[in-house]
XYZ file of C-alpha atoms in Angstrom:
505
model
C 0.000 0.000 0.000
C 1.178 3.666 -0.927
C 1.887 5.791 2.237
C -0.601 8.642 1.928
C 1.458 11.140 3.212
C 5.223 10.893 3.510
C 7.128 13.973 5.568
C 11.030 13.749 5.452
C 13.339 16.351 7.625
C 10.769 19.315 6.993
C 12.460 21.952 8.413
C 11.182 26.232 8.380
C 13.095 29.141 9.955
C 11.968 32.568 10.002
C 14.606 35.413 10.544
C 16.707 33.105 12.855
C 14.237 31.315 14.306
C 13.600 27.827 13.505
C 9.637 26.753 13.602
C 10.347 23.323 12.114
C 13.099 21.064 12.461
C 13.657 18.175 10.337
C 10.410 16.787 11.339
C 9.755 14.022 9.606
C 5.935 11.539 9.321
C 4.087 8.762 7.468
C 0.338 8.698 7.810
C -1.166 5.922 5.804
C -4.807 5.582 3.376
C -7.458 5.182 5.496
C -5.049 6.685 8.962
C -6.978 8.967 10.985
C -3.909 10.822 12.541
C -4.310 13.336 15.440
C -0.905 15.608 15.403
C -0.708 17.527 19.162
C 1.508 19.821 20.875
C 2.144 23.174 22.107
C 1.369 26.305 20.342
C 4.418 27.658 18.536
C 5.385 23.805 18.249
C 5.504 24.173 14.368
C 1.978 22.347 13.644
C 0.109 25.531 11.554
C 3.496 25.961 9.877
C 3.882 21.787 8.793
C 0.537 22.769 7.550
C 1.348 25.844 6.050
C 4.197 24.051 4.031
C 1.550 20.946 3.083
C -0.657 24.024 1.683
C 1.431 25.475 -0.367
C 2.024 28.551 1.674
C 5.378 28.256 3.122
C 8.484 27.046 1.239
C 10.770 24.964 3.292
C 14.303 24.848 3.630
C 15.887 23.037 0.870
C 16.329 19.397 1.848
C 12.055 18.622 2.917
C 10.569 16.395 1.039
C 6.672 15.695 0.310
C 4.930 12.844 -1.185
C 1.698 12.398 -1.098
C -0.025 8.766 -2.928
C 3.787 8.470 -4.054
C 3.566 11.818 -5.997
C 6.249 14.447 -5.290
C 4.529 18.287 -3.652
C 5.682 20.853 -5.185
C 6.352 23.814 -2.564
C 5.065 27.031 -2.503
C 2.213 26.108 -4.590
C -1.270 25.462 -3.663
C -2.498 24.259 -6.955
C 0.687 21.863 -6.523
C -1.243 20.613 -3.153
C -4.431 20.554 -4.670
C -3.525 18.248 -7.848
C -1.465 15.329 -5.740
C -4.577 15.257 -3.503
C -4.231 17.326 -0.269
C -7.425 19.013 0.892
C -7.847 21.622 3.850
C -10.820 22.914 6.249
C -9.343 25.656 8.622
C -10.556 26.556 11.627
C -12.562 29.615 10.104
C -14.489 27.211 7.387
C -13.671 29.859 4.842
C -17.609 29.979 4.287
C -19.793 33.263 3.309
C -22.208 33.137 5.531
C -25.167 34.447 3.415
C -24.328 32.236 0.419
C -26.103 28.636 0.449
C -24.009 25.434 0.550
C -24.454 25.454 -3.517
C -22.818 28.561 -3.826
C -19.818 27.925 -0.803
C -19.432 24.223 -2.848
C -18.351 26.034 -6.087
C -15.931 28.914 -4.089
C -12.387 28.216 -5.795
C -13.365 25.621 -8.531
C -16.555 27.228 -10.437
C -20.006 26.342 -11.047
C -20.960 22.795 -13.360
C -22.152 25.031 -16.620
C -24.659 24.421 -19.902
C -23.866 24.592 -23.603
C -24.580 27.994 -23.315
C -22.132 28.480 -20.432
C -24.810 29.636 -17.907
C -24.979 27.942 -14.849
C -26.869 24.148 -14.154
C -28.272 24.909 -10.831
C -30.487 21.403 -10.829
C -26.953 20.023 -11.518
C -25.224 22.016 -9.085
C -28.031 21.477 -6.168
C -28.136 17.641 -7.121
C -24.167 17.602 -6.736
C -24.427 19.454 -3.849
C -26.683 16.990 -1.592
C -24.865 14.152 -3.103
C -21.758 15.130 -1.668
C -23.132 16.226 1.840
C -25.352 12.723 2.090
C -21.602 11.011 1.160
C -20.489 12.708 4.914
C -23.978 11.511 6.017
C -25.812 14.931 5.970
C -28.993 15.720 4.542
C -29.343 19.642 4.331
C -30.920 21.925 2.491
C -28.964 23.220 0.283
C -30.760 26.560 -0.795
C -30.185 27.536 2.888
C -27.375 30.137 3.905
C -24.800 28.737 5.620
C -25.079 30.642 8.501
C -28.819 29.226 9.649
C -26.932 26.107 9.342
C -25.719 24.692 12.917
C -21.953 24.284 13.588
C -21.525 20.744 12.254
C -23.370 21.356 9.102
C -21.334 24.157 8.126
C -17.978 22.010 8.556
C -19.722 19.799 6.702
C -20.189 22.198 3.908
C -16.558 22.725 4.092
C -15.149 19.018 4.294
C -17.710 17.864 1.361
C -16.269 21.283 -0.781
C -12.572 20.122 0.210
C -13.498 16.568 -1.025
C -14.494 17.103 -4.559
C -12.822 15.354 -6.904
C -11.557 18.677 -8.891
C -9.796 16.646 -11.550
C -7.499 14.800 -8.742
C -8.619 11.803 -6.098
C -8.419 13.126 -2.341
C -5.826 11.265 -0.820
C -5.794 13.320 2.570
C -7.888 15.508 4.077
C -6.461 18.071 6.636
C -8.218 19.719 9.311
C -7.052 22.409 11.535
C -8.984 22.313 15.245
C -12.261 21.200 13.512
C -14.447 21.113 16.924
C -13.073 24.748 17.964
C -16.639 25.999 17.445
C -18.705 23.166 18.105
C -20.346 22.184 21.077
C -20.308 18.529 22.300
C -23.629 17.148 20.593
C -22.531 18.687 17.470
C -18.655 17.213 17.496
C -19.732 13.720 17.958
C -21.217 14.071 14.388
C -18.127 15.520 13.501
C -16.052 12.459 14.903
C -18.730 10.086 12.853
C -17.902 12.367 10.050
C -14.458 11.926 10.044
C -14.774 8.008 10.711
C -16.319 7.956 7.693
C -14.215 9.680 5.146
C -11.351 7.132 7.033
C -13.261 3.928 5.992
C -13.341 5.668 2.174
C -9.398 4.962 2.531
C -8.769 8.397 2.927
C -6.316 9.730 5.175
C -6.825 12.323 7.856
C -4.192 14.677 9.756
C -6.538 16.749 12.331
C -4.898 19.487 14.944
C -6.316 19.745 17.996
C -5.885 21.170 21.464
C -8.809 19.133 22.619
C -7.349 15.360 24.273
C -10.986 14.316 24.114
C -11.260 14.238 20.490
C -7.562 12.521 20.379
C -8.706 9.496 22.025
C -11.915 9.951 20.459
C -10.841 10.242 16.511
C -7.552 9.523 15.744
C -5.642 5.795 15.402
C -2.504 7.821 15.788
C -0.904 10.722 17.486
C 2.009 12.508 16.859
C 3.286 15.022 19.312
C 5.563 18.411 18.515
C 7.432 20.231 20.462
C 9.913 23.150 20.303
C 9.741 22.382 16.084
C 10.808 18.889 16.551
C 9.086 15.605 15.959
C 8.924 13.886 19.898
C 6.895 10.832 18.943
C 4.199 8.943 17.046
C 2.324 5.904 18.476
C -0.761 4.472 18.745
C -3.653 6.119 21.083
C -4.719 2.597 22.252
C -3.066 2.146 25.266
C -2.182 5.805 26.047
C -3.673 7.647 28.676
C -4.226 11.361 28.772
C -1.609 12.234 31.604
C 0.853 10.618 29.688
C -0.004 12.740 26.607
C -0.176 15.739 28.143
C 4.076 15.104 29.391
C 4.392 14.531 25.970
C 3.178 17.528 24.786
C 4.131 19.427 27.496
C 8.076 17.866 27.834
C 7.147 17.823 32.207
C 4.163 16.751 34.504
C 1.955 19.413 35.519
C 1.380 20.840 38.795
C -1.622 19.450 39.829
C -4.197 22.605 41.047
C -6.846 22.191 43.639
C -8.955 25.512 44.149
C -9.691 25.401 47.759
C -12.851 28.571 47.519
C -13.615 28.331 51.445
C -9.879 29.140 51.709
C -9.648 32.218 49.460
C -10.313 35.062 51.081
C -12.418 37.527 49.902
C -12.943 41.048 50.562
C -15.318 44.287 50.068
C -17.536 44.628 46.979
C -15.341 45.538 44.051
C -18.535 45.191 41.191
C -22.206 45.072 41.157
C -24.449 44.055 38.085
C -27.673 45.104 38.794
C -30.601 44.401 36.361
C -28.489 44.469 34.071
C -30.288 43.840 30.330
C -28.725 43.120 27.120
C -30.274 41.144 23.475
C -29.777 38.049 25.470
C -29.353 39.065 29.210
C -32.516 39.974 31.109
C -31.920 41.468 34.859
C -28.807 40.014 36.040
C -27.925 40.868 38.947
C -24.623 39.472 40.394
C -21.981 41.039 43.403
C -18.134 39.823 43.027
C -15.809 40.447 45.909
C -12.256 41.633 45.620
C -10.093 38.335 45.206
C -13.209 36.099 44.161
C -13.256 34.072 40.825
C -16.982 33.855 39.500
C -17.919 32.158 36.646
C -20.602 32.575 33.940
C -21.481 29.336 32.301
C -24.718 28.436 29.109
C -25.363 27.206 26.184
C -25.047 29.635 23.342
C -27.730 31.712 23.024
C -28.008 31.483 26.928
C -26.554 35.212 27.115
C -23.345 34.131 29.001
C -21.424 35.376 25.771
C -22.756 38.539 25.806
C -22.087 39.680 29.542
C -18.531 40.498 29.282
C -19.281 43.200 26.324
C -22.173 44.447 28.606
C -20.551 44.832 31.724
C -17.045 46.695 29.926
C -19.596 48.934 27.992
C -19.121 47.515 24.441
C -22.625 46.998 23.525
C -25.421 48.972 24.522
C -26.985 47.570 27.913
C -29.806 48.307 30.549
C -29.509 48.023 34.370
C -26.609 49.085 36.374
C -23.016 48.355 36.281
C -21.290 49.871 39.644
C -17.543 49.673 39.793
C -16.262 50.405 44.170
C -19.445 52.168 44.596
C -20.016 54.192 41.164
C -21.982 54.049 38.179
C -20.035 53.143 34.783
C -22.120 55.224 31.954
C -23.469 53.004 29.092
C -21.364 52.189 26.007
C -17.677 53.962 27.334
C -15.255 51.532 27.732
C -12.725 54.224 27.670
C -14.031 55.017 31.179
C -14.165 51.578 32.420
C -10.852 51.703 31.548
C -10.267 54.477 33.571
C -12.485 52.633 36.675
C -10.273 49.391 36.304
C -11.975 47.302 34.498
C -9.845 44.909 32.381
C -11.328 42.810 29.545
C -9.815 39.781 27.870
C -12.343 39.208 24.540
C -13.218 35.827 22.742
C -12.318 37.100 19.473
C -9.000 37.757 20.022
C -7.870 38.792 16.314
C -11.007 40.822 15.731
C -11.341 42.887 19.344
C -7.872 42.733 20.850
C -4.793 42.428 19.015
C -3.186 44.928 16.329
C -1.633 41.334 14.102
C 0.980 43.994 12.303
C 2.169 45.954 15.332
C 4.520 44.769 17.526
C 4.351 43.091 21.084
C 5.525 45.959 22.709
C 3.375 48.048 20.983
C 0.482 45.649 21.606
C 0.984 45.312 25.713
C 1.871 49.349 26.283
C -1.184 50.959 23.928
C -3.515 50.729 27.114
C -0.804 53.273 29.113
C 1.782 54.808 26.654
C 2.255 57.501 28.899
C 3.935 55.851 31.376
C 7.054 55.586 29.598
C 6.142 59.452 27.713
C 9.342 62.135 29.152
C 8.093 65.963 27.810
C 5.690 64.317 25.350
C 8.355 61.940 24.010
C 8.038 57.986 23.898
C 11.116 56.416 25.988
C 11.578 53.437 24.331
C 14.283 52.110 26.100
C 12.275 51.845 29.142
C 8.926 50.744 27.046
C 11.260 47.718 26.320
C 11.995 47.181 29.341
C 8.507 46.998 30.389
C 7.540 44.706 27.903
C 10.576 42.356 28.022
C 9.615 41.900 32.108
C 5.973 40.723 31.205
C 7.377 38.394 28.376
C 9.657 37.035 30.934
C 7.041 36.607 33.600
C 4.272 34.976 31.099
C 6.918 32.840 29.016
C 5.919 34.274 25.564
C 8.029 32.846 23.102
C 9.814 33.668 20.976
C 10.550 36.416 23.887
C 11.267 39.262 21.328
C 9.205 42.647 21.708
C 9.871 43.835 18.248
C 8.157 40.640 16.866
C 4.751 41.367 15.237
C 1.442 39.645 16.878
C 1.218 37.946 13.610
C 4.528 36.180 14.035
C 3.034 34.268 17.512
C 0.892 31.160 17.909
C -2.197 31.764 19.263
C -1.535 30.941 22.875
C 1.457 33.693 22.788
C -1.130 36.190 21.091
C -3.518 35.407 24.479
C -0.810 35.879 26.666
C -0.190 39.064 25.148
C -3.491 40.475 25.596
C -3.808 39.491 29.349
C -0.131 41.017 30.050
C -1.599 44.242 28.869
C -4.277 44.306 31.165
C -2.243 42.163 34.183
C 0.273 44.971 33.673
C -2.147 47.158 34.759
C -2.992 46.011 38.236
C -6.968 46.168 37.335
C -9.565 46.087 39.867
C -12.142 44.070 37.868
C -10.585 41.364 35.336
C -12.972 40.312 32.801
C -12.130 36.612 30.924
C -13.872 35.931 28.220
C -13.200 31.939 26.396
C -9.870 32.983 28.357
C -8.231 30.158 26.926
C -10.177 29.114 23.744
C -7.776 27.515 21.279
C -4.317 27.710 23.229
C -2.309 24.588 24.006
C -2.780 22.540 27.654
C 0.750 24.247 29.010
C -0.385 27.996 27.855
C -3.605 26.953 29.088
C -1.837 26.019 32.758
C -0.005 29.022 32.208
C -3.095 31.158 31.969
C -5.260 29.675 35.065
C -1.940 30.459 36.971
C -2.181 34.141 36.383
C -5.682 34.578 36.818
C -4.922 32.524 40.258
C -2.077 35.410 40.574
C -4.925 37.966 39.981
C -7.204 36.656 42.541
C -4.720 36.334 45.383
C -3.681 40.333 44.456
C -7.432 41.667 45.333
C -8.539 41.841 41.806
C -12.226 40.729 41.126
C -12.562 38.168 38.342
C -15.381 37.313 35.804
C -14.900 34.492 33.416
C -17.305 33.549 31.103
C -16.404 29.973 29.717
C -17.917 26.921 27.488
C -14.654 24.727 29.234
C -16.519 23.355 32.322
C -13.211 22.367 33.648
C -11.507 25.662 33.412
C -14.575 26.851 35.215
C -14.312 23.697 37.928
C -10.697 25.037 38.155
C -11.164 28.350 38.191
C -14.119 30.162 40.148
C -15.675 30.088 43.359
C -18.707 30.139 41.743
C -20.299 29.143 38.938
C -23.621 31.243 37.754
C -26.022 29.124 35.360
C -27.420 30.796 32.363
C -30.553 29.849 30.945
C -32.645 32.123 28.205
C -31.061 35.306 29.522
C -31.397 34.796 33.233
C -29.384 33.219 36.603
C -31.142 29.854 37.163
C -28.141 28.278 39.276
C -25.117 28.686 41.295
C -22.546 26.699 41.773
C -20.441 26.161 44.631
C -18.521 24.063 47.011
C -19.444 20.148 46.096
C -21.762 21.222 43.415
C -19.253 23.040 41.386
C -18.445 20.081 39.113
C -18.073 19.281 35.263
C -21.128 17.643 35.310
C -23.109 19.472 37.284
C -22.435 22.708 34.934
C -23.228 20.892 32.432
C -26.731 19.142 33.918
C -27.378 22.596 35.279
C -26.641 24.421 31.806
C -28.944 21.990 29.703
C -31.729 22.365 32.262
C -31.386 19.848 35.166
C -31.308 22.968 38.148
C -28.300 21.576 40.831
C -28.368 24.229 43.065
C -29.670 27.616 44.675
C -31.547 29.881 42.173
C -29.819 33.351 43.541
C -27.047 35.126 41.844
């Protein structure tokens, strides 16, 4: 049998600093390979060189169904068989599946050269029935749910395009999805495998490793560490794999932490989702906000820093923050970590320093002039303190993995010593040991007097996390969560409807 994919010594270096190093893999037909580690591990930029959008160093060498890759090229990927789904989909969300199907390779046209929708629609729900979906197709993509959408974009990556798929790649295809929905995902996936298709998925998520893949191979600091079989691996094992050390186990111990005056008060406070919240946090607590989307626990940290319009009152040590002015709850303290980190919180083409100081430039301004000298300074003793690598504050935000870019965003607020800290998916698509990293400085936070609000689908940051946990159903605080109740699944029996504790806020 032809090896589906064979990697040899793929090695990258940008400026001096080496992503990949002679990494080298087989996956074979029909493999359903998981491939794990760290962020800035060099997985996105193996993938990056499989797509056709990085050229290696000379000596890497692809073959793919026995055919040579051609670097630099993505038509070259396309025609020996690779196919990609990122982690964005690369969908238009007011376009049907008919329409997203034919983005990059045309529509199926007439004699006349005008376009054969019954074809196209026919083609269309062939392919998606093939993945075991039956959708309608004349449907925008975004009334579709999570897993149909990824659907859409595995059964576009699959068409034959003048070349047989001989892998498919996908980059953290569950990021977005929540549990019901990913189990048709990992059916999904099961299936193309038993086509004799190959499949190289990233992932952060260990669940879906020992749920998915036959295989794993692990990265770490650009090189290749292992690949072996997931029978007869466990998770803690995985995770010193991944991580190149055990981790420090964490037990939050909330009748221990002491808390003290009223730092922030929501009080009826209304959003599009959110309907008369009201919730107290203490200086040093850690209270959580956990639902089902739609449930309006992703819209409370905009509310509360004054991002979207709200109702109600947010009161900051005893005073009103005005509607819609984060620039004052700046002023007040208030510290917000957003979900969409590329869209609400990082400038991708300045630089780090840039990036951590833009919150308080004028603490390093002399007579109206920027010291940079000390601004580096500054900088250099956050990336020190939160391990950012590569540890250079003239790098760009778009050089860094993602778990560096979240690191970055926190040390600009940490830096600032806020009174309220506001975490929102605080750790959404970063690695297990930026993830440890993270939970270590919101711990850090806490212990310093600084009220924290996290807002989380990971039950198990939550567990690890708060004091509390408050339940949101349909806008409103149903449950909260404390002591022995403040477990995985009682979040999740509480967040789906089964009630596990007291109804007050």
């Amino acid at each position: 049998m032809t090896t589906a994919l064979s990697v040899r010594d793929a090695t990258k270096i940008f400026g001096g600093q080496t992503a990949l190093d002679h990494v080298s893999i087989d996956v074979q037909p029909g493999e359903v390979r998981a491939l794990v580690g760290q962020n800035g591990c060099g997985k996105s930029t193996l993938i990056k060189i499989l797509a056709g959008f990085h050229e290696p160093e000379p000596g890497t060498s692809v073959t793919v169904g026995g055919q040579e890759l051609a670097f630099s090229n993505a038509t070259a990927s396309e025609a020996v068989g690779l196919r990609f789904v990122h982690q964005d989909l690369g969908l238009v969300a007011n376009l049907d599946a008919v329409d997203n199907m034919a983005i990059g390779q045309g529509y199926i046209t007439g004699v006349t050269k005008t376009i054969s929708w019954k074809k196209e629609r026919t083609a269309a729900r062939e392919a998606l029935k093939e993945l075991g979906y039956d959708i309608n197709v004349r449907m925008p993509v975004g009334a579709l749910a999570m897993s149909e959408r990824t659907a859409v974009a595995i059964a576009r990556a699959m068409s034959t395009r003048g070349s047989e798929t001989k892998m498919l790649i996908l980059d953290e295809p569950t990021a977005n999805l929540p549990a019901a929905e990913a189990q048709r995902l990992y059916k999904l996936v099961r299936g193309v495998a038993d086509r004799g298709i190959a499949v190289l998925f990233v992932s952060h998520h260990f669940d879906e490793v020992f749920e998915m893949a036959d295989s794993v191979t692990v990265l770490r600091d650009a090189k290749h560490i292992i690949t072996r079989p997931v029978e007869g691996l466990t998770e803690e094992e995985l995770i010193e794999l991944v991580v190149g050390r055990k981790l420090e186990e964490h037990v939050t111990d909330a009748e221990a932490r002491e808390h003290g005056k009223p730092v922030i008060e929501l009080k009826g406070l209304q959003g599009a989702a959110v309907h008369g919240l009201d919730v107290t946090v203490h200086a040093g607590e850690v209270v959580g906000f956990a639902g089902i989307t739609g449930s309006g626990r992703e819209e409370i940290a905009a509310l509360v820093f004054g991002g979207h319009s709200r109702g109600g009152e947010v009161i900051v040590n005893g005073e009103a923050l005005p509607d819609c002015r984060p620039d004052i709850s700046i002023e007040r303290g208030i510290a917000l970590v957003p979900a969409e980190r590329h869209a609400n919180a990082s400038l991708m083409d300045q630089t780090l320093r840039e990036n951590i100081t833009i919150v308080n430039p004028a603490e390093h301004m002399n007579m109206g002039f920027l010291r940079r000298s000390s601004e580096r300074t500054d900088v250099n003793e956050w990336l020190d303190k939160l391990d950012v690598r590569p540890r250079n504050s003239e790098y760009t935000m778009a050089q860094l993995s993602g778990g560096n870019q979240q690191k970055v965003v926190i040390a600009r607020w940490m830096r600032q010593e806020p009174a309220v800290l506001i975490l929102d998916e605080p750790t959404q698509g970063v690695d297990v040991g930026a993830k440890s990293d993270i939970h270590r400085l919101v711990d850090e936070a806490a212990a310093q007097g600084t009220a924290v609000l996290v807002a989380s689908t990971d039950h198990e940051e939550l567990v690890r996390l708060c004091d509390r946990v408050i339940i949101m159903r349909r806008g409103k605080a149903v449950s909260v969560l404390k002591g022995a109740t403040l477990t995985n699944d009682g979040i999740t029996a509480a967040s789906i409807g089964r009630d596990s504790s007291d109804s007050a806020a």
